[in-house]
Short mmCIF file of C-alpha atoms and ligand atoms in Angstrom, two decimals:
data_model
loop_
_atom_site.label_atom_id
_atom_site.label_comp_id
_atom_site.label_asym_id
_atom_site.label_seq_id
_atom_site.Cartn_x
_atom_site.Cartn_y
_atom_site.Cartn_z
CA MET A 149 -64.04 -133.97 -140.79
CA LYS A 150 -63.88 -137.05 -138.61
CA VAL A 151 -66.73 -139.56 -139.16
CA LEU A 152 -67.10 -142.56 -136.86
CA ILE A 153 -69.01 -145.57 -138.28
CA THR A 154 -70.35 -148.20 -135.95
CA GLY A 155 -71.30 -151.69 -137.33
CA ALA A 156 -68.50 -151.18 -139.91
CA ASN A 157 -68.69 -154.81 -140.98
CA GLY A 158 -72.36 -154.86 -141.98
CA GLN A 159 -73.77 -154.11 -145.42
CA VAL A 160 -74.10 -150.46 -144.97
CA GLY A 161 -71.01 -150.14 -142.84
CA ARG A 162 -68.79 -151.63 -145.58
CA SER A 163 -70.51 -149.55 -148.39
CA LEU A 164 -69.80 -146.43 -146.32
CA GLN A 165 -66.12 -147.29 -146.30
CA ASP A 166 -66.16 -148.00 -150.16
CA ARG A 167 -67.64 -144.68 -151.03
CA ALA A 168 -66.32 -142.14 -148.55
CA PRO A 169 -65.86 -138.75 -150.23
CA ALA A 170 -62.21 -137.40 -150.45
CA GLY A 171 -61.30 -135.44 -147.43
CA MET A 172 -63.27 -137.23 -144.97
CA GLU A 173 -61.51 -139.06 -142.14
CA LEU A 174 -63.25 -142.33 -141.53
CA ILE A 175 -63.09 -144.17 -138.28
CA PRO A 176 -64.79 -147.66 -139.00
CA MET A 177 -65.52 -149.58 -135.83
CA SER A 178 -66.88 -153.11 -135.94
CA ALA A 179 -68.76 -154.77 -133.14
CA ASP A 180 -65.65 -156.14 -131.59
CA LYS A 181 -64.16 -152.63 -131.24
CA LEU A 182 -67.29 -150.68 -130.33
CA ASP A 183 -70.27 -152.32 -128.72
CA ILE A 184 -73.07 -149.95 -129.04
CA THR A 185 -74.98 -151.49 -126.13
CA SER A 186 -72.11 -150.46 -123.82
CA ALA A 187 -71.90 -146.90 -122.47
CA GLU A 188 -68.18 -147.44 -121.57
CA SER A 189 -67.32 -148.64 -124.91
CA ILE A 190 -69.05 -145.65 -126.50
CA GLU A 191 -67.42 -143.24 -124.07
CA SER A 192 -63.90 -144.55 -124.73
CA ALA A 193 -64.47 -144.32 -128.61
CA PHE A 194 -65.59 -140.56 -128.14
CA LYS A 195 -62.61 -139.91 -125.97
CA GLU A 196 -60.16 -141.43 -128.44
CA HIS A 197 -61.69 -140.01 -131.64
CA SER A 198 -63.78 -136.98 -130.90
CA PRO A 199 -65.92 -137.48 -134.02
CA ASP A 200 -67.67 -134.61 -135.77
CA VAL A 201 -70.17 -137.10 -137.12
CA LEU A 202 -71.28 -140.53 -136.00
CA ILE A 203 -73.08 -142.94 -138.34
CA ASN A 204 -74.79 -145.79 -136.61
CA ALA A 205 -74.75 -148.73 -139.11
CA ALA A 206 -74.94 -151.23 -136.30
CA ALA A 207 -78.23 -153.11 -135.64
CA TYR A 208 -79.76 -156.38 -134.82
CA THR A 209 -81.19 -157.24 -138.24
CA ALA A 210 -82.38 -160.82 -138.05
CA VAL A 211 -86.24 -160.21 -138.36
CA ASP A 212 -87.45 -163.69 -137.59
CA LYS A 213 -84.87 -164.36 -134.84
CA ALA A 214 -85.93 -161.17 -133.10
CA GLU A 215 -89.30 -162.73 -132.10
CA VAL A 216 -87.42 -165.09 -129.80
CA GLU A 217 -84.48 -162.89 -129.00
CA GLU A 218 -86.29 -159.71 -128.09
CA GLU A 219 -83.84 -158.74 -125.44
CA ASP A 220 -80.88 -158.79 -127.90
CA ALA A 221 -82.94 -157.02 -130.59
CA ARG A 222 -83.95 -154.29 -128.19
CA ALA A 223 -80.40 -153.91 -126.87
CA ALA A 224 -78.95 -153.24 -130.29
CA ASN A 225 -81.85 -151.38 -131.79
CA ALA A 226 -83.25 -149.28 -128.92
CA LEU A 227 -80.65 -149.07 -126.10
CA GLY A 228 -77.69 -148.69 -128.45
CA PRO A 229 -79.05 -145.83 -130.51
CA LYS A 230 -80.10 -144.10 -127.21
CA LEU A 231 -76.63 -144.39 -125.72
CA LEU A 232 -75.04 -143.17 -129.02
CA ALA A 233 -77.36 -140.22 -129.25
CA ASN A 234 -76.76 -139.30 -125.66
CA ALA A 235 -72.96 -139.28 -126.36
CA CYS A 236 -73.55 -137.27 -129.53
CA SER A 237 -75.63 -134.75 -127.63
CA GLU A 238 -72.93 -134.40 -124.89
CA ASN A 239 -70.06 -133.95 -127.48
CA GLY A 240 -71.84 -131.88 -130.18
CA THR A 241 -71.56 -134.63 -132.65
CA PHE A 242 -74.05 -134.93 -135.52
CA PHE A 243 -75.83 -138.25 -135.35
CA ILE A 244 -76.92 -140.23 -138.42
CA HIS A 245 -78.99 -143.41 -137.68
CA ILE A 246 -80.49 -145.92 -140.02
CA SER A 247 -83.95 -147.17 -139.49
CA THR A 248 -86.48 -149.20 -141.35
CA ASP A 249 -89.76 -149.35 -143.17
CA TYR A 250 -90.72 -151.94 -140.73
CA VAL A 251 -91.71 -149.22 -138.19
CA PHE A 252 -94.83 -148.99 -140.22
CA ASP A 253 -97.76 -151.57 -140.36
CA GLY A 254 -97.89 -151.87 -144.14
CA GLU A 255 -101.67 -151.14 -144.31
CA ALA A 256 -101.34 -147.75 -146.14
CA SER A 257 -102.38 -147.36 -149.69
CA LEU A 258 -100.11 -144.48 -150.48
CA PRO A 259 -96.24 -144.38 -149.90
CA TYR A 260 -95.48 -143.57 -146.33
CA LYS A 261 -94.16 -140.00 -145.54
CA GLU A 262 -91.78 -139.08 -142.79
CA THR A 263 -94.71 -137.55 -140.83
CA ASP A 264 -96.92 -140.64 -140.99
CA PRO A 265 -97.58 -142.39 -137.64
CA ILE A 266 -95.60 -145.54 -136.98
CA ASN A 267 -97.22 -148.82 -135.89
CA PRO A 268 -94.73 -151.67 -136.03
CA ILE A 269 -96.13 -155.19 -136.23
CA ASN A 270 -93.14 -157.33 -135.31
CA ILE A 271 -90.36 -157.26 -132.56
CA TYR A 272 -87.72 -155.99 -134.94
CA GLY A 273 -89.83 -153.12 -136.10
CA LYS A 274 -90.78 -152.38 -132.53
CA SER A 275 -87.16 -152.37 -131.38
CA LYS A 276 -86.20 -150.00 -134.26
CA ALA A 277 -89.13 -147.72 -133.52
CA GLU A 278 -88.01 -147.56 -129.87
CA GLY A 279 -84.59 -146.65 -131.04
CA GLU A 280 -85.93 -143.77 -133.18
CA GLN A 281 -87.98 -142.46 -130.22
CA ALA A 282 -85.01 -142.66 -127.87
CA ILE A 283 -82.91 -140.57 -130.24
CA ILE A 284 -85.59 -137.94 -130.61
CA ARG A 285 -85.71 -137.49 -127.00
CA THR A 286 -82.03 -137.01 -126.39
CA GLY A 287 -81.69 -133.49 -127.95
CA ALA A 288 -78.84 -134.55 -130.29
CA LYS A 289 -78.65 -133.17 -133.71
CA TYR A 290 -79.74 -136.14 -135.77
CA ALA A 291 -80.91 -137.48 -139.22
CA ILE A 292 -82.59 -140.84 -139.09
CA VAL A 293 -82.66 -142.51 -142.44
CA ARG A 294 -85.32 -144.97 -142.84
CA THR A 295 -84.65 -147.52 -145.68
CA SER A 296 -85.97 -150.94 -146.85
CA TRP A 297 -85.06 -154.27 -148.41
CA VAL A 298 -81.32 -153.44 -148.31
CA PHE A 299 -78.98 -155.55 -150.57
CA SER A 300 -75.30 -155.29 -151.51
CA GLU A 301 -72.24 -157.32 -152.53
CA TYR A 302 -71.72 -158.04 -148.90
CA GLY A 303 -73.14 -160.31 -146.06
CA LYS A 304 -76.55 -161.93 -146.15
CA ASN A 305 -79.28 -160.38 -148.22
CA PHE A 306 -82.02 -161.43 -150.57
CA LEU A 307 -79.86 -160.86 -153.76
CA ILE A 308 -77.05 -163.19 -152.58
CA THR A 309 -79.46 -165.72 -151.10
CA MET A 310 -81.46 -165.96 -154.48
CA LEU A 311 -78.26 -166.40 -156.37
CA GLY A 312 -77.27 -169.30 -154.05
CA LEU A 313 -80.68 -170.87 -154.34
CA GLY A 314 -80.80 -170.41 -158.05
CA ALA A 315 -77.59 -172.19 -158.54
CA GLN A 316 -79.07 -175.32 -156.86
CA GLN A 317 -82.75 -175.31 -157.84
CA GLN A 318 -84.62 -174.78 -161.08
CA LYS A 319 -87.98 -173.89 -159.61
CA LEU A 320 -88.59 -171.64 -156.73
CA ASN A 321 -91.73 -170.42 -154.78
CA ILE A 322 -91.54 -166.75 -153.72
CA VAL A 323 -93.90 -164.42 -152.00
CA TYR A 324 -95.82 -162.02 -154.36
CA ASP A 325 -97.98 -160.18 -151.87
CA GLN A 326 -95.55 -158.07 -150.12
CA MET A 327 -94.65 -154.86 -151.97
CA GLY A 328 -91.62 -152.84 -151.13
CA ALA A 329 -88.58 -150.99 -152.71
CA PRO A 330 -85.20 -152.81 -152.75
CA THR A 331 -82.40 -150.38 -151.81
CA TYR A 332 -78.71 -150.78 -152.77
CA ALA A 333 -76.37 -150.26 -149.67
CA GLY A 334 -73.95 -148.29 -151.85
CA ASP A 335 -76.75 -145.83 -152.56
CA ILE A 336 -77.60 -145.51 -148.81
CA ALA A 337 -73.98 -144.66 -148.20
CA ASP A 338 -74.05 -141.90 -150.93
CA ALA A 339 -77.36 -140.64 -149.37
CA ILE A 340 -75.77 -140.47 -145.97
CA TYR A 341 -72.73 -138.64 -147.38
CA ALA A 342 -75.28 -136.19 -149.04
CA ILE A 343 -76.80 -135.60 -145.60
CA ILE A 344 -73.40 -134.91 -144.12
CA GLU A 345 -72.85 -132.37 -146.80
CA HIS A 346 -76.00 -130.68 -145.93
CA LYS A 347 -75.78 -131.17 -142.21
CA ASP A 348 -75.64 -127.38 -141.43
CA LYS A 349 -79.26 -127.10 -142.32
CA ILE A 350 -80.35 -130.35 -140.55
CA GLU A 351 -81.13 -130.17 -136.81
CA HIS A 352 -83.75 -133.00 -136.29
CA GLU A 353 -84.93 -134.81 -139.27
CA ILE A 354 -86.26 -138.10 -140.40
CA PHE A 355 -85.62 -139.03 -144.09
CA HIS A 356 -87.07 -141.91 -146.14
CA PHE A 357 -84.54 -143.35 -148.69
CA THR A 358 -85.19 -146.41 -150.77
CA GLY A 359 -85.27 -147.93 -154.20
CA ASN A 360 -86.89 -145.97 -157.00
CA GLN A 361 -89.29 -148.71 -158.11
CA ILE A 362 -91.84 -150.61 -156.23
CA THR A 363 -91.78 -154.51 -156.63
CA SER A 364 -92.60 -157.67 -154.86
CA TRP A 365 -90.17 -160.30 -153.55
CA MET A 366 -91.28 -162.50 -156.48
CA ASP A 367 -90.69 -159.95 -159.20
CA PHE A 368 -87.30 -159.02 -157.46
CA ALA A 369 -86.28 -162.67 -157.66
CA LYS A 370 -87.44 -162.94 -161.29
CA PHE A 371 -85.33 -159.97 -162.23
CA ILE A 372 -82.20 -161.44 -160.33
CA PHE A 373 -82.50 -164.79 -162.19
CA LYS A 374 -83.08 -163.15 -165.56
CA ILE A 375 -79.84 -161.03 -165.27
CA ALA A 376 -77.90 -163.75 -163.73
CA PHE A 377 -78.84 -166.22 -166.57
CA GLU A 378 -78.15 -163.67 -169.21
CA ALA A 379 -74.86 -162.84 -167.75
CA GLY A 380 -73.88 -166.52 -167.68
CA LYS A 381 -73.78 -166.68 -163.91
CA LEU A 382 -76.47 -169.38 -163.71
CA PRO A 383 -76.25 -172.64 -165.82
CA ARG A 384 -79.96 -172.45 -166.60
CA ARG A 385 -83.19 -170.42 -166.27
CA VAL A 386 -84.81 -170.48 -162.90
CA PHE A 387 -88.66 -170.52 -162.85
CA VAL A 388 -90.36 -168.57 -160.09
CA LYS A 389 -93.89 -169.40 -158.78
CA GLY A 390 -95.63 -166.67 -156.94
CA ILE A 391 -97.06 -167.72 -153.56
CA THR A 392 -98.95 -165.79 -150.89
CA SER A 393 -97.41 -164.75 -147.53
CA ASP A 394 -99.93 -167.26 -145.91
CA GLU A 395 -98.35 -170.00 -148.11
CA TYR A 396 -94.91 -169.07 -146.79
CA PRO A 397 -95.38 -168.65 -143.01
CA THR A 398 -92.50 -166.84 -141.24
CA VAL A 399 -91.97 -166.54 -137.50
CA SER A 400 -92.51 -162.75 -137.79
CA LYS A 401 -95.35 -160.90 -139.48
CA ARG A 402 -94.29 -158.57 -142.20
CA PRO A 403 -95.86 -155.41 -143.52
CA LYS A 404 -97.80 -156.01 -146.83
CA ASN A 405 -96.81 -152.66 -148.40
CA SER A 406 -94.07 -150.69 -146.86
CA VAL A 407 -93.31 -148.39 -149.70
CA MET A 408 -91.96 -145.07 -148.54
CA ASP A 409 -92.08 -141.50 -150.13
CA CYS A 410 -88.41 -140.33 -150.76
CA LYS A 411 -89.17 -136.85 -151.86
CA LYS A 412 -87.93 -134.99 -148.75
CA ILE A 413 -84.32 -136.26 -149.05
CA LYS A 414 -84.35 -135.33 -152.64
CA ASP A 415 -85.56 -131.81 -151.95
CA LEU A 416 -83.28 -131.24 -149.03
CA CYS A 417 -80.02 -133.05 -150.06
CA GLY A 418 -80.54 -133.44 -153.88
CA ILE A 419 -80.38 -137.23 -153.69
CA ASN A 420 -82.26 -139.33 -156.13
CA ALA A 421 -83.82 -142.77 -154.89
CA SER A 422 -81.69 -145.89 -155.25
CA ASP A 423 -81.65 -147.37 -158.85
CA TRP A 424 -81.78 -150.84 -157.45
CA GLN A 425 -82.07 -152.47 -160.88
CA ALA A 426 -78.85 -150.90 -162.06
CA ALA A 427 -77.15 -151.94 -158.90
CA THR A 428 -78.49 -155.54 -159.17
CA ILE A 429 -77.10 -155.74 -162.68
CA LYS A 430 -73.72 -154.30 -161.57
CA ILE A 431 -73.45 -156.72 -158.73
CA ILE A 432 -74.28 -159.82 -160.69
CA ARG A 433 -72.15 -159.04 -163.75
CA GLY A 434 -69.13 -158.28 -161.29
CA ARG A 435 -69.34 -161.79 -159.58
N1 NAP B 645 -80.97 -155.39 -144.14
C1 NAP B 645 -82.18 -154.92 -144.39
O1 NAP B 645 -82.88 -155.34 -145.36
C2 NAP B 645 -82.62 -153.59 -143.78
C3 NAP B 645 -83.81 -152.90 -144.21
C4 NAP B 645 -84.25 -151.81 -143.59
C5 NAP B 645 -83.33 -151.17 -142.69
N2 NAP B 645 -82.19 -151.71 -142.28
C6 NAP B 645 -81.31 -150.99 -141.48
O2 NAP B 645 -80.09 -150.68 -142.05
C7 NAP B 645 -78.98 -150.68 -141.09
C8 NAP B 645 -77.84 -151.43 -141.70
O3 NAP B 645 -78.32 -152.76 -141.99
P1 NAP B 645 -77.38 -153.76 -142.66
O4 NAP B 645 -78.24 -154.61 -143.63
O5 NAP B 645 -76.06 -153.11 -143.04
O6 NAP B 645 -77.02 -154.74 -141.28
P2 NAP B 645 -76.10 -155.87 -141.10
O7 NAP B 645 -75.39 -156.23 -142.49
O8 NAP B 645 -76.80 -157.00 -140.38
O9 NAP B 645 -74.93 -155.26 -140.29
C9 NAP B 645 -75.15 -154.78 -138.88
C10 NAP B 645 -73.84 -154.77 -138.21
O10 NAP B 645 -74.17 -154.37 -136.97
C11 NAP B 645 -73.24 -155.07 -136.08
N3 NAP B 645 -73.74 -155.05 -134.70
C12 NAP B 645 -74.71 -155.81 -134.18
N4 NAP B 645 -74.86 -155.54 -132.81
C13 NAP B 645 -73.89 -154.66 -132.47
C14 NAP B 645 -73.49 -154.02 -131.29
N5 NAP B 645 -74.13 -154.28 -130.14
N6 NAP B 645 -72.36 -153.08 -131.41
C15 NAP B 645 -71.88 -152.86 -132.58
N7 NAP B 645 -72.10 -153.50 -133.68
C16 NAP B 645 -73.17 -154.34 -133.74
C17 NAP B 645 -73.13 -156.45 -136.62
O11 NAP B 645 -71.92 -156.98 -136.23
P3 NAP B 645 -71.80 -158.55 -136.07
O12 NAP B 645 -72.08 -159.20 -137.36
O13 NAP B 645 -70.38 -158.79 -135.69
O14 NAP B 645 -72.91 -159.04 -135.12
C18 NAP B 645 -73.17 -156.10 -138.11
O15 NAP B 645 -71.88 -155.93 -138.66
C19 NAP B 645 -79.61 -151.32 -139.84
O16 NAP B 645 -80.00 -150.11 -138.98
C20 NAP B 645 -80.93 -151.79 -140.18
O17 NAP B 645 -81.87 -151.96 -139.15
C21 NAP B 645 -81.74 -152.95 -142.94
#
């Protein structure tokens, strides 16, 4: 089976390459080889490779910058997925797209289900929601995987940022009033491969796939520093003080509680939620 990956240099793109099951022919394409905002670029990739499955791991992911670069965010997160889904529809290719908890407003008291109405509160979330809706309209066979708080060994993410800050500062203020579920990119890759394994029973589905435990940014940071110190990766303990989102203003608004229910993917594809604590320990010890 030929599987084309867009955004191959991102966190999920690289994890997909690390964890490809045997017998799958991967065609990883980074932004310089396949620009998802260009219909010509997509057409030539389809002509050259005729993929059975396309995984779109490309996106504009700078949440705050999106507020001032709306056009760029919408090009990569709304137009790109639409063009890819159109190409998948025309070529009979199964389309897997990654979306976000930020399509929700974060005001719910229960974990969000796939059927809950979306209501994004920032430009990034709006652009991703627009992308989802464009895919749904194309008629392609698709699985949209919404995930949250992605971290990995690669690129820029909360874990890597905290380790950098922790090496320089002994005390840090971190937001405690945003709740979510960290998700290891390697586990997202495994979840996507499980979807591919079950693709014959999937026509048009949205799945939620995240970490298995809810936490706040503050508690995630505390966990990172504890493990890093115990593993000898930090010269001293780092003390974390909890602050409110109001005390740490960001350009873009963020959902307060974006926890998602991951039962559907477990039921259909047999995949457990991401064990983010185990992944965090493994990444830190391996550094
Ligand atoms: N990161 C998170 O916390 C998070 C949370 C929820 C959902 N998600 C979703 O998960 C998916 C993967 O995220 P990630 O963390 O792996 O992102 P990432 O590390 O930022 O990687 C995104 C990749 O997309 C590429 N890209 C950007 N514009 C492109 C274009 N026009 N054509 C082709 N490639 C392009 C980037 O290439 P360049 O670097 O060369 O620009 C980058 O390699 C995204 O859909 C994201 O919205 C992420």
